[in-house]
Amino acid sequence: MKHIRIFLIQGLLICATLSGMTSVGYAQDQNDAENQIGNVRREGIDVVQNRLFRKTGRHEFTLGGGVVFDNPFLQYAMADMHYTYHFKESIGFEGNYARAFSWNKPLIDDLANIPCDPANTLYTAGNVPVTDCGVTLNPSPDPFTNLYIGNIIWSPIYGKFSIFSKKILHFDIFLIAGAGLFQAERSKNFGFNVGLGTKIHLNDWASIRIDLKNYTVKEGAPFNHIVNNRLLSVGLSLFLPPHPKQES
């Protein structure tokens, strides 16, 4: 009987010990889960916490430049200006003016200088042999020179990143869409653009802006068809007032 009592007491002690260890382990696991990055229950990580960089009610002025990198016949360099008014943190309206500078790509000269086949010599009306069988674009391409565009900007993503754990920068990722007038050397056409970009905020009043946009517009003669020109641009944005209003 004495041995049975000792056995029961030992069993109760073991159960109590295991129960305590299980409670401690559960509490530790629960604490670890609540402290995981991205858990909205963690203090200070709630997605509705105030932004450090705010745009609502502010004016944004941007100067920048870029290149159109996929036109088959022309190389473009762009200088552009943007004015944006931010109605909300996620919504803004932008007016954009761009001045385009262009020059012919080597392809145009290559087409014009295609040699004739010596075995099948061609002759002019004066019986002069033709040695150049190239193709000359007549008229020449009609590059656009000035762009006047209105855009809606939607910024659904706001975040921050660290550089070598020393400097924290905040950023927006935005989508852009709009339409306007594309003025070329010999013609004017209505077109539109869509794209995406990011703004890396350096301080309360300055940001680096990077855009990737697609211009869709009808080209003038000799092509006379709708084309897509993709533009990559970089600029510096300045915000007014220089300090956002404090949230209540």
CSV table of N, CA, C and O in Angstrom, one decimal, residues 111-152:
chain,number,residue,atom,x,y,z
A,111,LEU,N,19.5,51.2,-94.3
A,111,LEU,CA,18.5,51.0,-95.3
A,111,LEU,C,18.8,51.7,-96.6
A,111,LEU,O,18.6,51.2,-97.7
A,112,ALA,N,19.3,53.0,-96.5
A,112,ALA,CA,19.6,53.8,-97.6
A,112,ALA,C,20.8,53.3,-98.4
A,112,ALA,O,21.0,53.6,-99.6
A,113,ASN,N,21.7,52.6,-97.7
A,113,ASN,CA,23.0,52.2,-98.4
A,113,ASN,C,23.1,50.7,-98.7
A,113,ASN,O,24.2,50.2,-98.8
A,114,ILE,N,22.0,50.1,-98.9
A,114,ILE,CA,22.0,48.7,-99.3
A,114,ILE,C,22.5,48.6,-100.7
A,114,ILE,O,22.0,49.2,-101.6
A,115,PRO,N,23.6,47.8,-101.0
A,115,PRO,CA,24.2,47.7,-102.3
A,115,PRO,C,23.4,46.8,-103.2
A,115,PRO,O,22.6,45.9,-102.8
A,116,CYS,N,23.5,47.1,-104.5
A,116,CYS,CA,22.7,46.2,-105.5
A,116,CYS,C,23.5,44.9,-105.7
A,116,CYS,O,24.7,44.8,-105.5
A,117,ASP,N,22.8,43.9,-106.2
A,117,ASP,CA,23.4,42.6,-106.6
A,117,ASP,C,24.1,42.8,-107.9
A,117,ASP,O,23.5,43.1,-108.9
A,118,PRO,N,25.5,42.6,-107.9
A,118,PRO,CA,26.3,42.8,-109.1
A,118,PRO,C,25.8,41.9,-110.2
A,118,PRO,O,26.0,42.2,-111.4
A,119,ALA,N,25.3,40.7,-109.9
A,119,ALA,CA,24.9,39.8,-111.0
A,119,ALA,C,23.6,40.2,-111.7
A,119,ALA,O,23.2,39.7,-112.7
A,120,ASN,N,22.9,41.2,-111.0
A,120,ASN,CA,21.6,41.6,-111.6
A,120,ASN,C,21.6,43.2,-111.7
A,120,ASN,O,20.8,43.8,-111.0
A,121,THR,N,22.6,43.7,-112.4
A,121,THR,CA,22.8,45.1,-112.5
A,121,THR,C,21.6,45.8,-113.1
A,121,THR,O,21.0,45.4,-114.1
A,122,LEU,N,21.1,46.9,-112.4
A,122,LEU,CA,20.0,47.7,-112.9
A,122,LEU,C,20.6,49.0,-113.6
A,122,LEU,O,21.7,49.4,-113.2
A,123,TYR,N,19.9,49.5,-114.5
A,123,TYR,CA,20.3,50.7,-115.2
A,123,TYR,C,19.2,51.7,-115.2
A,123,TYR,O,18.0,51.4,-115.2
A,124,THR,N,19.7,53.0,-115.2
A,124,THR,CA,18.7,54.1,-115.3
A,124,THR,C,18.3,54.3,-116.7
A,124,THR,O,18.7,53.6,-117.6
A,125,ALA,N,17.4,55.3,-116.9
A,125,ALA,CA,16.9,55.6,-118.3
A,125,ALA,C,18.1,56.0,-119.2
A,125,ALA,O,18.0,55.8,-120.4
A,126,GLY,N,19.1,56.6,-118.6
A,126,GLY,CA,20.3,57.0,-119.4
A,126,GLY,C,21.3,55.9,-119.5
A,126,GLY,O,22.5,56.2,-119.9
A,127,ASN,N,20.9,54.7,-119.2
A,127,ASN,CA,21.8,53.5,-119.3
A,127,ASN,C,23.0,53.6,-118.4
A,127,ASN,O,24.1,53.1,-118.7
A,128,VAL,N,22.8,54.2,-117.2
A,128,VAL,CA,23.8,54.3,-116.2
A,128,VAL,C,23.6,53.2,-115.2
A,128,VAL,O,22.5,53.1,-114.7
A,129,PRO,N,24.6,52.4,-114.9
A,129,PRO,CA,24.4,51.3,-113.9
A,129,PRO,C,24.0,51.9,-112.5
A,129,PRO,O,24.6,52.8,-112.0
A,130,VAL,N,23.1,51.2,-111.8
A,130,VAL,CA,22.7,51.6,-110.5
A,130,VAL,C,23.4,50.7,-109.5
A,130,VAL,O,23.4,49.5,-109.6
A,131,THR,N,24.2,51.3,-108.6
A,131,THR,CA,24.9,50.6,-107.6
A,131,THR,C,24.3,50.6,-106.2
A,131,THR,O,24.7,49.9,-105.3
A,132,ASP,N,23.3,51.5,-106.0
A,132,ASP,CA,22.7,51.7,-104.7
A,132,ASP,C,21.3,51.3,-104.8
A,132,ASP,O,20.5,51.9,-105.5
A,133,CYS,N,20.9,50.2,-104.1
A,133,CYS,CA,19.5,49.7,-104.1
A,133,CYS,C,18.8,50.0,-102.8
A,133,CYS,O,17.9,49.2,-102.4
A,134,GLY,N,19.3,50.9,-102.0
A,134,GLY,CA,18.7,51.2,-100.7
A,134,GLY,C,17.3,51.8,-100.8
A,134,GLY,O,16.8,52.2,-101.8
A,135,VAL,N,16.8,51.9,-99.6
A,135,VAL,CA,15.4,52.4,-99.4
A,135,VAL,C,15.5,53.7,-98.6
A,135,VAL,O,16.1,53.8,-97.5
A,136,THR,N,15.0,54.8,-99.2
A,136,THR,CA,15.0,56.1,-98.5
A,136,THR,C,13.6,56.5,-98.1
A,136,THR,O,12.7,56.4,-98.9
A,137,LEU,N,13.5,56.8,-96.8
A,137,LEU,CA,12.2,57.2,-96.3
A,137,LEU,C,11.8,58.6,-96.8
A,137,LEU,O,12.5,59.5,-96.5
A,138,ASN,N,10.7,58.6,-97.5
A,138,ASN,CA,10.3,59.9,-98.1
A,138,ASN,C,8.8,60.1,-97.9
A,138,ASN,O,8.0,59.4,-98.6
A,139,PRO,N,8.3,60.9,-97.0
A,139,PRO,CA,9.1,61.9,-96.2
A,139,PRO,C,9.9,61.1,-95.1
A,139,PRO,O,9.6,60.0,-94.8
A,140,SER,N,10.7,61.8,-94.4
A,140,SER,CA,11.5,61.3,-93.3
A,140,SER,C,10.5,61.1,-92.1
A,140,SER,O,9.4,61.7,-92.1
A,141,PRO,N,10.9,60.4,-91.1
A,141,PRO,CA,10.1,60.2,-89.9
A,141,PRO,C,9.7,61.5,-89.3
A,141,PRO,O,10.4,62.5,-89.4
A,142,ASP,N,8.5,61.6,-88.7
A,142,ASP,CA,8.0,62.8,-88.1
A,142,ASP,C,8.0,62.7,-86.6
A,142,ASP,O,7.1,62.3,-85.9
A,143,PRO,N,9.2,63.0,-86.0
A,143,PRO,CA,9.3,62.8,-84.5
A,143,PRO,C,8.5,63.8,-83.7
A,143,PRO,O,8.3,65.0,-84.1
A,144,PHE,N,8.0,63.4,-82.5
A,144,PHE,CA,7.3,64.4,-81.7
A,144,PHE,C,8.3,65.2,-81.0
A,144,PHE,O,9.4,64.8,-80.7
A,145,THR,N,7.8,66.5,-80.8
A,145,THR,CA,8.7,67.5,-80.2
A,145,THR,C,8.2,68.0,-78.8
A,145,THR,O,9.0,68.3,-77.9
A,146,ASN,N,6.9,68.1,-78.7
A,146,ASN,CA,6.3,68.6,-77.4
A,146,ASN,C,5.1,67.8,-77.0
A,146,ASN,O,4.3,67.4,-77.8
A,147,LEU,N,5.1,67.5,-75.7
A,147,LEU,CA,4.0,66.7,-75.1
A,147,LEU,C,3.3,67.5,-74.0
A,147,LEU,O,3.9,68.0,-73.2
A,148,TYR,N,1.9,67.5,-74.1
A,148,TYR,CA,1.1,68.2,-73.1
A,148,TYR,C,0.1,67.1,-72.6
A,148,TYR,O,-0.8,66.8,-73.3
A,149,ILE,N,0.3,66.7,-71.3
A,149,ILE,CA,-0.4,65.5,-70.9
A,149,ILE,C,-1.0,65.8,-69.5
A,149,ILE,O,-0.3,66.4,-68.6
A,150,GLY,N,-2.2,65.3,-69.2
A,150,GLY,CA,-2.8,65.3,-67.9
A,150,GLY,C,-2.9,63.9,-67.4
A,150,GLY,O,-3.4,63.0,-68.1
A,151,ASN,N,-2.5,63.7,-66.1
A,151,ASN,CA,-2.5,62.3,-65.6
A,151,ASN,C,-3.2,62.2,-64.2
A,151,ASN,O,-3.2,63.2,-63.5
A,152,ILE,N,-3.7,61.1,-63.9
A,152,ILE,CA,-4.2,60.7,-62.6
A,152,ILE,C,-3.1,59.8,-62.0
A,152,ILE,O,-2.7,58.8,-62.7
